[in-house]
Amino acid sequence: EEEDHDDEVTYRPSAGEDIYGRPLDTADDNNIPAKYIPPHLRKTLTPPEGPQPPSSTANQNPALRSLSETQTDNTVLKRQINGIINRLSENTTTGVTSQLTALANDHPRHDYQSCILSNLLRCCVSQTQLQ
């Protein structure tokens, strides 16, 4: 019977090493697996190590901070409008209209109009026609 490989050249890790040659820590009891913690909760459970730099938003100019908040609000508004327009059909016209009216009442006029315009242009006009 013929073997497919030679046992003399087959790699076998030495005692106390893994297959990559790294030492195994078998005496360390601190590496006992713990309960799984999702990534979004890991930062809240582990205390920060060392001195922390001051928060980037704490030293910002209030006008700049409100600009970044406005951009985030506009992104949320664009997504809401996009979701509502995606549900638009002949049967849902009244519901979509009332939802868009509610968004218009909840947001500044300029932001709402710019989001509606950019969404409609993106849906109805190709990029080559805009240039």
PDB file of C-alpha atoms in Angstrom, residues 77 104 106-115:
ATOM      1  CA  LEU A  77     -34.120  62.392   6.886  1.00  0.00           C
ATOM      2  CA  ALA A 104     -42.156  68.165   6.421  1.00  0.00           C
ATOM      3  CA  ASP A 106     -41.038  67.874  11.831  1.00  0.00           C
ATOM      4  CA  HIS A 107     -37.967  69.163   9.952  1.00  0.00           C
ATOM      5  CA  PRO A 108     -36.725  72.560   8.767  1.00  0.00           C
ATOM      6  CA  ARG A 109     -38.106  73.539   5.375  1.00  0.00           C
ATOM      7  CA  HIS A 110     -34.704  73.898   3.677  1.00  0.00           C
ATOM      8  CA  ASP A 111     -33.475  70.501   4.862  1.00  0.00           C
ATOM      9  CA  TYR A 112     -36.709  68.769   3.884  1.00  0.00           C
ATOM     10  CA  GLN A 113     -36.845  70.367   0.438  1.00  0.00           C
ATOM     11  CA  SER A 114     -33.194  69.622  -0.345  1.00  0.00           C
ATOM     12  CA  CYS A 115     -33.630  65.983   0.713  1.00  0.00           C
TER      13      CYS A 115
END
